[in-house]
Coordinates of C-alpha atoms and ligand atoms in Angstrom, one line a residue:
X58 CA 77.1 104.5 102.7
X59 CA 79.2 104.1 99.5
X60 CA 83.1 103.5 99.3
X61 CA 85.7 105.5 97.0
X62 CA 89.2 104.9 96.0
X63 CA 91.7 107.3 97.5
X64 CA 93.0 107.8 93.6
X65 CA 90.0 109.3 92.1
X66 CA 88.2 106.9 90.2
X67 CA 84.4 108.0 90.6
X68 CA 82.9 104.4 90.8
X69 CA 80.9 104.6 94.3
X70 CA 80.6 100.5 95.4
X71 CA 78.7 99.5 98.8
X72 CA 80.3 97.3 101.8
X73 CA 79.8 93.8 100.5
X74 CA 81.5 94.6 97.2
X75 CA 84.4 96.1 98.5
X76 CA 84.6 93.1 101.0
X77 CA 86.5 90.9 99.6
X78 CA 88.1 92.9 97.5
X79 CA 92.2 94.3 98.1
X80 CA 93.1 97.9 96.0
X81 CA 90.6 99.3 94.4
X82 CA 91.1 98.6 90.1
X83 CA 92.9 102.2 90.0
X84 CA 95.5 101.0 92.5
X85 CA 94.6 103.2 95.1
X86 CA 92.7 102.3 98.7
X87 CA 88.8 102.2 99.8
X88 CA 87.3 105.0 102.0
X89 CA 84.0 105.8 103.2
X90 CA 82.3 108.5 100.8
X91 CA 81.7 110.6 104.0
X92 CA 82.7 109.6 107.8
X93 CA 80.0 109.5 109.7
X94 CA 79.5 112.2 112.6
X95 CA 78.5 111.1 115.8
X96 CA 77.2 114.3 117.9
X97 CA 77.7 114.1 122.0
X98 CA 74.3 112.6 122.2
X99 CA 74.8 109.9 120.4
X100 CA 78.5 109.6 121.7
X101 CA 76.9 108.8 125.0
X102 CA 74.1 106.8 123.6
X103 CA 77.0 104.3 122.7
X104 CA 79.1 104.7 125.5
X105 CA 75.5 103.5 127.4
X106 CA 75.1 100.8 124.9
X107 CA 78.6 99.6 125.7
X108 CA 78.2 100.0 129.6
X109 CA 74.7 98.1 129.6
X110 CA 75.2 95.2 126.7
X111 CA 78.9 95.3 126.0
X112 CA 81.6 94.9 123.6
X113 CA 79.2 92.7 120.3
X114 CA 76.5 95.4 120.7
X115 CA 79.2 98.1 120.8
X116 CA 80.5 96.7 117.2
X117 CA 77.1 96.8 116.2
X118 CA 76.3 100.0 116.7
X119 CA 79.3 101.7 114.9
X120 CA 79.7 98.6 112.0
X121 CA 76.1 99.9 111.1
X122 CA 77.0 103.3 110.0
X123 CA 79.3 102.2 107.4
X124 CA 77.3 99.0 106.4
X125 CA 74.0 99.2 105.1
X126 CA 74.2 96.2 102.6
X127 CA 73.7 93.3 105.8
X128 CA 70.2 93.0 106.9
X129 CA 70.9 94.3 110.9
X130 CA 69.7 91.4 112.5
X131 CA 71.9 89.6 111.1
X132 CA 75.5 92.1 111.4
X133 CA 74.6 92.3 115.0
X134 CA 74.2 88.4 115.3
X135 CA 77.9 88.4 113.4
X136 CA 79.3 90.6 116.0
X137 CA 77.5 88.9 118.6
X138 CA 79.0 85.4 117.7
X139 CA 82.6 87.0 116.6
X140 CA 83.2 89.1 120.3
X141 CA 82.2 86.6 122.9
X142 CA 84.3 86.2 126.4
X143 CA 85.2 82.4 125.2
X144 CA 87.2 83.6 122.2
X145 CA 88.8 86.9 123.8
X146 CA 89.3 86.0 127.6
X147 CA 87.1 88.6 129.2
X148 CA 83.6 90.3 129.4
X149 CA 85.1 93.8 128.1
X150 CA 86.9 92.2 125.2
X151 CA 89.6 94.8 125.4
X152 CA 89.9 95.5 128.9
X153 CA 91.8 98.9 129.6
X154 CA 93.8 98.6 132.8
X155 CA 95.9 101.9 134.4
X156 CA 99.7 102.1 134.8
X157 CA 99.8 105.4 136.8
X158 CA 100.1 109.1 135.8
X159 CA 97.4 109.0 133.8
X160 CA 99.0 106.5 131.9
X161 CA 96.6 103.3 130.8
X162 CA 97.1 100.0 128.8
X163 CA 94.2 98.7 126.4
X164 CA 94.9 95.0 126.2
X165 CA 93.8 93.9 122.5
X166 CA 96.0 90.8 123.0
X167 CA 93.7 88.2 124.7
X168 CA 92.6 86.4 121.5
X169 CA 93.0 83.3 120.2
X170 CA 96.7 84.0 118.6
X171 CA 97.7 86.6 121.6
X172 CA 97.5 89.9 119.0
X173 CA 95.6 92.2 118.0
X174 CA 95.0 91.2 114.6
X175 CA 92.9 88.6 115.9
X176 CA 90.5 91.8 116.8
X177 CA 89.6 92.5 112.8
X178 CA 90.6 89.2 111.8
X179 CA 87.9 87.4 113.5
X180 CA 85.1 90.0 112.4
X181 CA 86.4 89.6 109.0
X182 CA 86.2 85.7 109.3
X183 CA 82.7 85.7 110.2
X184 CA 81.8 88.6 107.5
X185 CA 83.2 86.4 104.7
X186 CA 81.4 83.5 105.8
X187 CA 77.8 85.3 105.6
X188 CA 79.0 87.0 102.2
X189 CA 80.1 83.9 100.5
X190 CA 77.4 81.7 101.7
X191 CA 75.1 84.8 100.5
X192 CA 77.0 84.7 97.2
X193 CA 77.2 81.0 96.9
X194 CA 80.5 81.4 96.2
X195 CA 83.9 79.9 97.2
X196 CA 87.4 81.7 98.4
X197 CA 90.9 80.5 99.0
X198 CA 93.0 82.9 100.9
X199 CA 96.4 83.1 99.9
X200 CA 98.9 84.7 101.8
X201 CA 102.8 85.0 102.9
X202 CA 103.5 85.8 106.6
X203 CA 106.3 85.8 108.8
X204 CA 104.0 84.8 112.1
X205 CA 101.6 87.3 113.4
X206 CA 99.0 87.7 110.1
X207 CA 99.2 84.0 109.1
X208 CA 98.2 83.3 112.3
X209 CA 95.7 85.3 113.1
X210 CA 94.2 83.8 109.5
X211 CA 94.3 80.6 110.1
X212 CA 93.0 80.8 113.4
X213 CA 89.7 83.5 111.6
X214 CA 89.3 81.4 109.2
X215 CA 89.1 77.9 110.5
X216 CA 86.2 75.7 110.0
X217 CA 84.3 78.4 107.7
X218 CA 82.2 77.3 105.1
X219 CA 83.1 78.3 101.6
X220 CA 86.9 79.8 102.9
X221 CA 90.1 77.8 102.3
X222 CA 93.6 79.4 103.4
X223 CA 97.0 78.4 101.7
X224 CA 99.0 80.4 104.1
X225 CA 103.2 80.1 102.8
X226 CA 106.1 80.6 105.7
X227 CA 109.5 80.5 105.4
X228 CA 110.8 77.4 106.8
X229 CA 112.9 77.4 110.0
X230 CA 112.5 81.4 110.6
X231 CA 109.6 81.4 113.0
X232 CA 110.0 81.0 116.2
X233 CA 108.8 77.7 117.8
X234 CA 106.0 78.9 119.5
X235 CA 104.6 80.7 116.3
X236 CA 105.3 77.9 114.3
X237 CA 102.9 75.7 116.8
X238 CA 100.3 78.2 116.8
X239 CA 100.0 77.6 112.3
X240 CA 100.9 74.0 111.8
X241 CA 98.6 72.5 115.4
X242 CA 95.5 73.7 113.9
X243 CA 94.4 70.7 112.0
X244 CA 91.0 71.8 110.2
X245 CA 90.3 70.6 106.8
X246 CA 90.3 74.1 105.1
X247 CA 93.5 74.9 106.6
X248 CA 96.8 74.1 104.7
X249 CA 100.0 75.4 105.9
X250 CA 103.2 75.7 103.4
X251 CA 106.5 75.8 104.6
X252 CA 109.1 77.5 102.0
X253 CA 112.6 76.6 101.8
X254 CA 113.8 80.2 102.1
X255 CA 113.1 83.8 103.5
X256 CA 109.7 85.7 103.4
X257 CA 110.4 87.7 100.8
X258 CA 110.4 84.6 98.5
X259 CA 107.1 83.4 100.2
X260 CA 105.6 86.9 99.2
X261 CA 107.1 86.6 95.9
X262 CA 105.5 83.5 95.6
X263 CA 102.2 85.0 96.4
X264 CA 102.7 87.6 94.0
X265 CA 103.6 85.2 90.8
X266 CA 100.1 83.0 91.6
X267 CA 98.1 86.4 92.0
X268 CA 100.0 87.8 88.7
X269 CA 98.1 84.5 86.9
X270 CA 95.0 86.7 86.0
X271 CA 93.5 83.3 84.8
X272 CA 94.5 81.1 87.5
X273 CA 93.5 83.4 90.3
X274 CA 90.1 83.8 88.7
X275 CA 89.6 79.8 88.3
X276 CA 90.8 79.6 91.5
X277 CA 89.0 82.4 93.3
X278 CA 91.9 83.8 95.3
X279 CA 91.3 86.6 97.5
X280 CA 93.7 88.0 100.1
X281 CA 93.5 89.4 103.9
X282 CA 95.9 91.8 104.1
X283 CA 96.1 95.0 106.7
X284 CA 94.9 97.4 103.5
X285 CA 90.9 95.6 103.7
X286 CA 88.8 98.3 104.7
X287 CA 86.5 95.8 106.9
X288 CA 89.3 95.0 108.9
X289 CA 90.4 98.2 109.4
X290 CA 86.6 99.3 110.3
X291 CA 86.7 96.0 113.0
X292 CA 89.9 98.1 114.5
X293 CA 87.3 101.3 115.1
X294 CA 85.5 99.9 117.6
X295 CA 87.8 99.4 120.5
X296 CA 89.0 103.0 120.0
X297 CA 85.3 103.6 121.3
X298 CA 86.1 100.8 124.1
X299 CA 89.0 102.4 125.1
X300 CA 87.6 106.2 125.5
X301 CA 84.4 104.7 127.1
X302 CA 86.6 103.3 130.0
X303 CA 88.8 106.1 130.8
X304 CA 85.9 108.7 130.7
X305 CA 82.8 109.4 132.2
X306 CA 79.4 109.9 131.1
X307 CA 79.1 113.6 130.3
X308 CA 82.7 114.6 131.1
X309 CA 84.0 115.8 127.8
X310 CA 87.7 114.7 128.6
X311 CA 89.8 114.3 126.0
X312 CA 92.0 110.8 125.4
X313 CA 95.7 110.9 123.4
X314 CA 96.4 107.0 122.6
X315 CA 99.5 105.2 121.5
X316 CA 100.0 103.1 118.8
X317 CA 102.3 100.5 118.2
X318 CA 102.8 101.2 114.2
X319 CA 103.6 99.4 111.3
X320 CA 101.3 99.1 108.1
X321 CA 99.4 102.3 109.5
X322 CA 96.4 99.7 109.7
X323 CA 95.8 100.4 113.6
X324 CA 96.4 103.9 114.1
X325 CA 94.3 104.9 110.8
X326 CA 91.5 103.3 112.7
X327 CA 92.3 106.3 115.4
X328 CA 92.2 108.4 112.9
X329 CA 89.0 107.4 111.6
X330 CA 87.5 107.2 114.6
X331 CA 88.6 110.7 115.6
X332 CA 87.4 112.1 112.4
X333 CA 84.2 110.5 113.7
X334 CA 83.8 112.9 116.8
X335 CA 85.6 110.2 119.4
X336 CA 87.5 113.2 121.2
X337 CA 91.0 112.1 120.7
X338 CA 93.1 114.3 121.6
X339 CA 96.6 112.9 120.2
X340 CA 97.4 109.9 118.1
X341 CA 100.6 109.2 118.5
X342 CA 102.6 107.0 116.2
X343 CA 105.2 104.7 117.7
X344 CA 107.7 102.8 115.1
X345 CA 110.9 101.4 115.8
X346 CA 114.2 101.6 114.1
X347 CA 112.2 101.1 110.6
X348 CA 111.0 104.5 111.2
X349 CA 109.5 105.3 107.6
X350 CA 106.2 107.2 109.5
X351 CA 108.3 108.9 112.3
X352 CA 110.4 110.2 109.6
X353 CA 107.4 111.6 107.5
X354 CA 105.3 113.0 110.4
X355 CA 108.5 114.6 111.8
X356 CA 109.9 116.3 108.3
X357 CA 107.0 115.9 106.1
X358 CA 109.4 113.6 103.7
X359 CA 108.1 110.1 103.2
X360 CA 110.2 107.7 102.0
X361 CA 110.0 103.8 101.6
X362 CA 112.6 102.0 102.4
X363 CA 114.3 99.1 100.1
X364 CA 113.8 95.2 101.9
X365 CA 117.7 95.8 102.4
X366 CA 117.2 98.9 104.3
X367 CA 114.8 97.5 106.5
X368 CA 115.7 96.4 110.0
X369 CA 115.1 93.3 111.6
X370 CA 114.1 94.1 115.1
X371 CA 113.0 93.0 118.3
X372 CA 109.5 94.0 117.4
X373 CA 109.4 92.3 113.9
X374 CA 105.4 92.8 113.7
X375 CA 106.6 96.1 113.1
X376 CA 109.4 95.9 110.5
X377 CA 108.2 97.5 107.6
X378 CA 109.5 99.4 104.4
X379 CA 106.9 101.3 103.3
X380 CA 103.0 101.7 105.5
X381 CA 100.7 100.1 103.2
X382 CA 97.6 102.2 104.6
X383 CA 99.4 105.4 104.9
X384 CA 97.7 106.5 101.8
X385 CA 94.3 106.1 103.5
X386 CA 95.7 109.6 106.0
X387 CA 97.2 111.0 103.4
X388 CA 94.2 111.3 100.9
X389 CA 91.9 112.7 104.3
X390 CA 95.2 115.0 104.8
X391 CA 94.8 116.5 101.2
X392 CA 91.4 117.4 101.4
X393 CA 90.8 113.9 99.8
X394 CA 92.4 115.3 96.3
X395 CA 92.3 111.7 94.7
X396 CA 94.3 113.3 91.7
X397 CA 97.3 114.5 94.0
X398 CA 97.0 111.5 96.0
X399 CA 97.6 109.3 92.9
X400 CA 100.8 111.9 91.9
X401 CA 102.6 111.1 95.4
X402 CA 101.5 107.5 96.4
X403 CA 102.0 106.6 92.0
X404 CA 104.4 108.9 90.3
X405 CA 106.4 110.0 92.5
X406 CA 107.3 106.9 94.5
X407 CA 107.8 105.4 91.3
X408 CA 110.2 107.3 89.6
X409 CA 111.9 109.2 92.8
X410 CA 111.1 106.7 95.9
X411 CA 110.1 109.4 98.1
X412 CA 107.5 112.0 98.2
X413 CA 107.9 115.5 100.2
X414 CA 105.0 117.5 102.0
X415 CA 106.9 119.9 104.1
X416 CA 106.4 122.9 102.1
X417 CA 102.8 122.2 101.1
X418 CA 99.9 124.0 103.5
X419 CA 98.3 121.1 104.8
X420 CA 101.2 119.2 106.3
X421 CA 101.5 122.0 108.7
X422 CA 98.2 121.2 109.9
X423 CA 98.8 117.9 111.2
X424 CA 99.1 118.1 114.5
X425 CA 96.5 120.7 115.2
X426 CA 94.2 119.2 112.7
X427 CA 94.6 115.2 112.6
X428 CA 96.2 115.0 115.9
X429 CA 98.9 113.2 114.8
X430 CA 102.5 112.9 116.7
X431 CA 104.8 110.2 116.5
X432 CA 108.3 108.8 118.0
X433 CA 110.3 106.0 117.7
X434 CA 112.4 103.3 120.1
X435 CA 115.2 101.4 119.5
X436 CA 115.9 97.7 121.0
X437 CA 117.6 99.5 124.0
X438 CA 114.8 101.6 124.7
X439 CA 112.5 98.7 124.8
X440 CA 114.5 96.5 127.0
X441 CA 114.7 99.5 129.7
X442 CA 110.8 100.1 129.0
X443 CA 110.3 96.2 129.7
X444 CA 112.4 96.0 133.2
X445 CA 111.1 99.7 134.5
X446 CA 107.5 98.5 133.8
X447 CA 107.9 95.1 135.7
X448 CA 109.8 96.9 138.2
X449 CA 107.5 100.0 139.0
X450 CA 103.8 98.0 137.9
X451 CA 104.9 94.3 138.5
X452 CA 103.6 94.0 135.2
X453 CA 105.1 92.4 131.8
X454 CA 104.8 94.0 128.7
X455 CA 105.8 93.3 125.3
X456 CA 108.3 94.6 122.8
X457 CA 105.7 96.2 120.7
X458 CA 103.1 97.6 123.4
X459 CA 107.1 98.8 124.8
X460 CA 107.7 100.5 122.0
X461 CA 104.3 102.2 122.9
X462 CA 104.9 103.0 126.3
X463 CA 108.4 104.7 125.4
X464 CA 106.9 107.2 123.0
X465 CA 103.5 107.2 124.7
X466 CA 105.5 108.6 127.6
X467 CA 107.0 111.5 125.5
X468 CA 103.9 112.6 124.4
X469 CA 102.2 112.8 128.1
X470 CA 100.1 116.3 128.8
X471 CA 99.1 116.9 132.3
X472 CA 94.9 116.3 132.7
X473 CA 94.8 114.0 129.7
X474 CA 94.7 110.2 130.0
X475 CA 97.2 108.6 127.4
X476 CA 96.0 104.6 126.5
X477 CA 98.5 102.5 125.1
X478 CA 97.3 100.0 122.8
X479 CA 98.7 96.4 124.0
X480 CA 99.2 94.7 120.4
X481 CA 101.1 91.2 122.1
X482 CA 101.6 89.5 124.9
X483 CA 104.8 88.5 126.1
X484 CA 104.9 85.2 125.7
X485 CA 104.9 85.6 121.6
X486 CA 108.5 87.2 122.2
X487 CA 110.0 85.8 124.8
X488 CA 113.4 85.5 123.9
X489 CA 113.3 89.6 124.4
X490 CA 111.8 89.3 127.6
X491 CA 114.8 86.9 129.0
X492 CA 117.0 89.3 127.5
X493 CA 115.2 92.3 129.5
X494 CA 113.6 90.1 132.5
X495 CA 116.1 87.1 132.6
X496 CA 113.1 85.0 133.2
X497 CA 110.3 83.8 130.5
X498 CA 106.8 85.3 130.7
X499 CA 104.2 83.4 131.8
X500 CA 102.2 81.4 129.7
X501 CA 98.2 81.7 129.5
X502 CA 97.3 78.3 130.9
X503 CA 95.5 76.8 127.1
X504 CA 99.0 77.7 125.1
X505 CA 101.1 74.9 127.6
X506 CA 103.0 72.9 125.7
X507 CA 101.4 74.0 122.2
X508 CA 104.9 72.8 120.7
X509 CA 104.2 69.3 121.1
X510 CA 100.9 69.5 119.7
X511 CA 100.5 67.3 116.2
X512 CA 101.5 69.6 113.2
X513 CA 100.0 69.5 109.8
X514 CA 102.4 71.5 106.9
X515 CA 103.8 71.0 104.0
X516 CA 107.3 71.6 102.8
X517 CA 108.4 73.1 99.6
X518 CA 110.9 75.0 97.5
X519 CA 110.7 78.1 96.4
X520 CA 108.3 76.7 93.2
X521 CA 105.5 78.9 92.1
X522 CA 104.3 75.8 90.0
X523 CA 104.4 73.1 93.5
X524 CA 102.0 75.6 95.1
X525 CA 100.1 76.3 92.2
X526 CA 99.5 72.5 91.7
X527 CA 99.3 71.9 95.5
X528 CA 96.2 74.5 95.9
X529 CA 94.8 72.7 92.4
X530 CA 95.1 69.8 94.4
X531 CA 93.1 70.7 97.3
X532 CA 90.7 72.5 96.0
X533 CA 88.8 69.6 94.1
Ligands
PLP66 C1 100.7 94.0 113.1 C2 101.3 94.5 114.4 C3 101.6 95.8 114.7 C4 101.5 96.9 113.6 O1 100.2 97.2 113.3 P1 99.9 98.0 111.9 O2 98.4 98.0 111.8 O3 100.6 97.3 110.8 O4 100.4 99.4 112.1 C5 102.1 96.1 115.9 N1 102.3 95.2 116.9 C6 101.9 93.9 116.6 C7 102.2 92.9 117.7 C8 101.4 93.5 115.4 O5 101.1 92.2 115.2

């Protein structure tokens, strides 16, 4: 299996290179050469090797048909020692569980930071630890976040050998649970900077270090961010989960799933997976009032939106201005025409911020083709999703996996099972849930009284040279 950019450039690079890598040099995004196509033989050779050795051996199998650069032995003991019941709260990993009507819920929330990100971000944890250690090479991990991603980081990446993370915040804006989840974990490797300011000067921040060509390269600074293929490929796996548990051997039912959507990261996993024979029926895109991919997949216009323009919402893990692995679809859409894909996603954002499909051929083809659908909610419609759900299922969902549910439902075809991907738990957003509930969630029993916990952060300004000389610092 070799990788391509999604702009063209002809260079064909294998797995570990692309690793720990971000864009590809031309700018544009990694895809497999080819997906791989699984025939209904071998669909139910998996769904057997996930019904008799589980979730690890699951990730195995379908890891292996886009890496071919890990010696299998030792991929399957990553996976093996990255999915385990200890670090994801069950046996299934991501346990689907059924609302009614043929309505399901595929709980991807159980790990150690209570979203799903924590289902790539550990594989991609444990991937960069056997590539650097095969290397013999060192990487500190950079990033901005506003609480879900930086999290999820920290929590992949502590204790690894070879990995630091210098993980900036903006001071003050998360919410005290988050902020317990970061600055509690006290591992060596793990420093935690707290700007005083917004997130847009933490990722500006980010952005000035990376812009240092010869700092970054002393410094070996790498990224994790929702556009690395590897963690998108992790994301593959439980689209296979999910099917596996709604269906039956031999069946040949059809599944539509709903996905919470932000970046694009998650449901572009569906997407691969379905171009991989996993008989999804509908993928349907769920966004909330920053509805940049509602808006495209309904018009065929896609337009990013300014930071100003962007909404902050009750579902912030969704707030976005522009889908930073929309490309990925978009280049699959165009019969992988790396030249146009360059035009739109390069020129044409550029100069005119937007970009406009409906007249071409292939947008009319979505549907029918890709599958795709999509919806959106606003903070009304999540509330009422939140207090009919507890009321009719006793159950408590989160603004995001709401979100899901509300657009999920609009979707609905009689004789097809819909899953709805749960991407939080409540408790990460309970100030919504009082609002909807008038009551907190409940609390799994490890997180009690995580805000008392010892924290270790640092506080600085918004100084591109303190961070620079704080990393210099700790990296002796
Ligand atoms: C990141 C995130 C999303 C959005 O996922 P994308 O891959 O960016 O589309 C949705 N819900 C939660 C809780 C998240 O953390």
């Amino acid at each position: 299996m070799r990788y391509i950019s999604t702009r063209g450039d002809a260079t064909r690079k294998r797995f570990c290179e692309i690793l720990l890598e971000g864009l590809a040099p031309d700018g544009g995004l990694y895809l497999p050469e080819q997906y791989p196509h699984l025939s209904s033989t071998q669909l139910e050779d998996l769904r057997a090797t996930f019904v008799e050795k589980g979730y690890a051996h699951l990730a195995f199998e379908v890891l292996s048909l886009f890496i071919d650069d890990i010696p299998a032995d030792e991929l399957l003991a990553l996976c093996k020692k990255t999915y385990t019941s200890a670090v994801f709260g069950s046996e299934l990993i991501a346990p689907v569980r059924p609302l009614a009507d043929g309505l399901f819920i595929e709980a991807l929330s159980n790990g150690p930071t209570l979203a799903f990100k924590d289902m790539a971000m550990q594989m991609l944890g444990s991937l960069f630890e056997y590539e650097l250690s095969r290397r013999g090479e060192e990487l500190n991990i950079l990033g901005a976040t506003s609480g879900d991603t930086g999290s999820a980081a920290e929590h992949a990446m502590r204790g690894k050998k070879g990995i630091r993370v210098f993980m900036t915040s903006p001071k003050g804006r998360m919410s005290p649970f988050q902020q317990a989840q970061m600055f509690s974990l006290l591992d060596d490797n793990i420093f935690n900077i707290a700007i005083a300011g917004v997130f847009d000067d933490c990722q500006d921040i980010v952005k000035a270090v990376s812009n240092d060509l010869e700092f970054k390269r002393a410094m070996r600074i790498g990224t994790v961010n929702s556009i690395n293929w590897a963690r998108l490929l992790a994301q593959v796996v439980y689209y296979f989960a999910g099917y596996f548990q709604v269906t039956s051997k031999g069946d040949g039912a059809r599944v539509s799933f709903s996905v919470p959507s932000g970046n694009f990261g998650n449901v572009c996993a569906g997407h691969v997976a379905r171009m991989m024979g996993l008989p999804i029926e509908q993928l349907v895109v769920a966004t909330n009032e920053n509805d940049v991919l509602d808006e495209f997949f309904k018009t065929g216009r896609y337009q990013v939106r300014t930071s100003g323009e962007t909404h902050e919402t009750s579902s912030p893990s969704m707030d976005i201005s522009k889908a930073s692995n929309f490309e990925r679809f978009i280049f699959d859409l165009l019969d992988r025409d790396g030249d146009l894909t360059r035009k739109l996603f390069h020129d044409e954002i550029n100069r005119l911020g937007y970009f406009d499909l409906s007249g071409h051929a292939a947008f009319k083809t979505i549907q029918q083709k890709f599958g795709f659908v999509s919806g959106k909610s606003t903070h009304q419609n999540r509330l009422e999703t939140i207090k009919a759900t507890q009321k009719q299922f006793d159950q408590i969902i989160d603004p995001h996996t709401a979100d899901g549910l509300k657009v999920a439902r609009e979707h609905l075809q009689v004789g097809t099972p819909m899953v709805v991907l749960e991407t939080a738990l409540p408790i990460k957003f309970a100030s919504t849930i009082v609002e909807a509930l008038g009551r907190e969630p409940s609390r799994p029993s490890a997180f009690e009284g995580i805000e008392s916990l010892p924290k270790k952060v640092i506080e600085m300004g918004v100084d591109v040279q303190a961070v620079k000389d704080f990393m210099v610092k700790h990296c002796a």
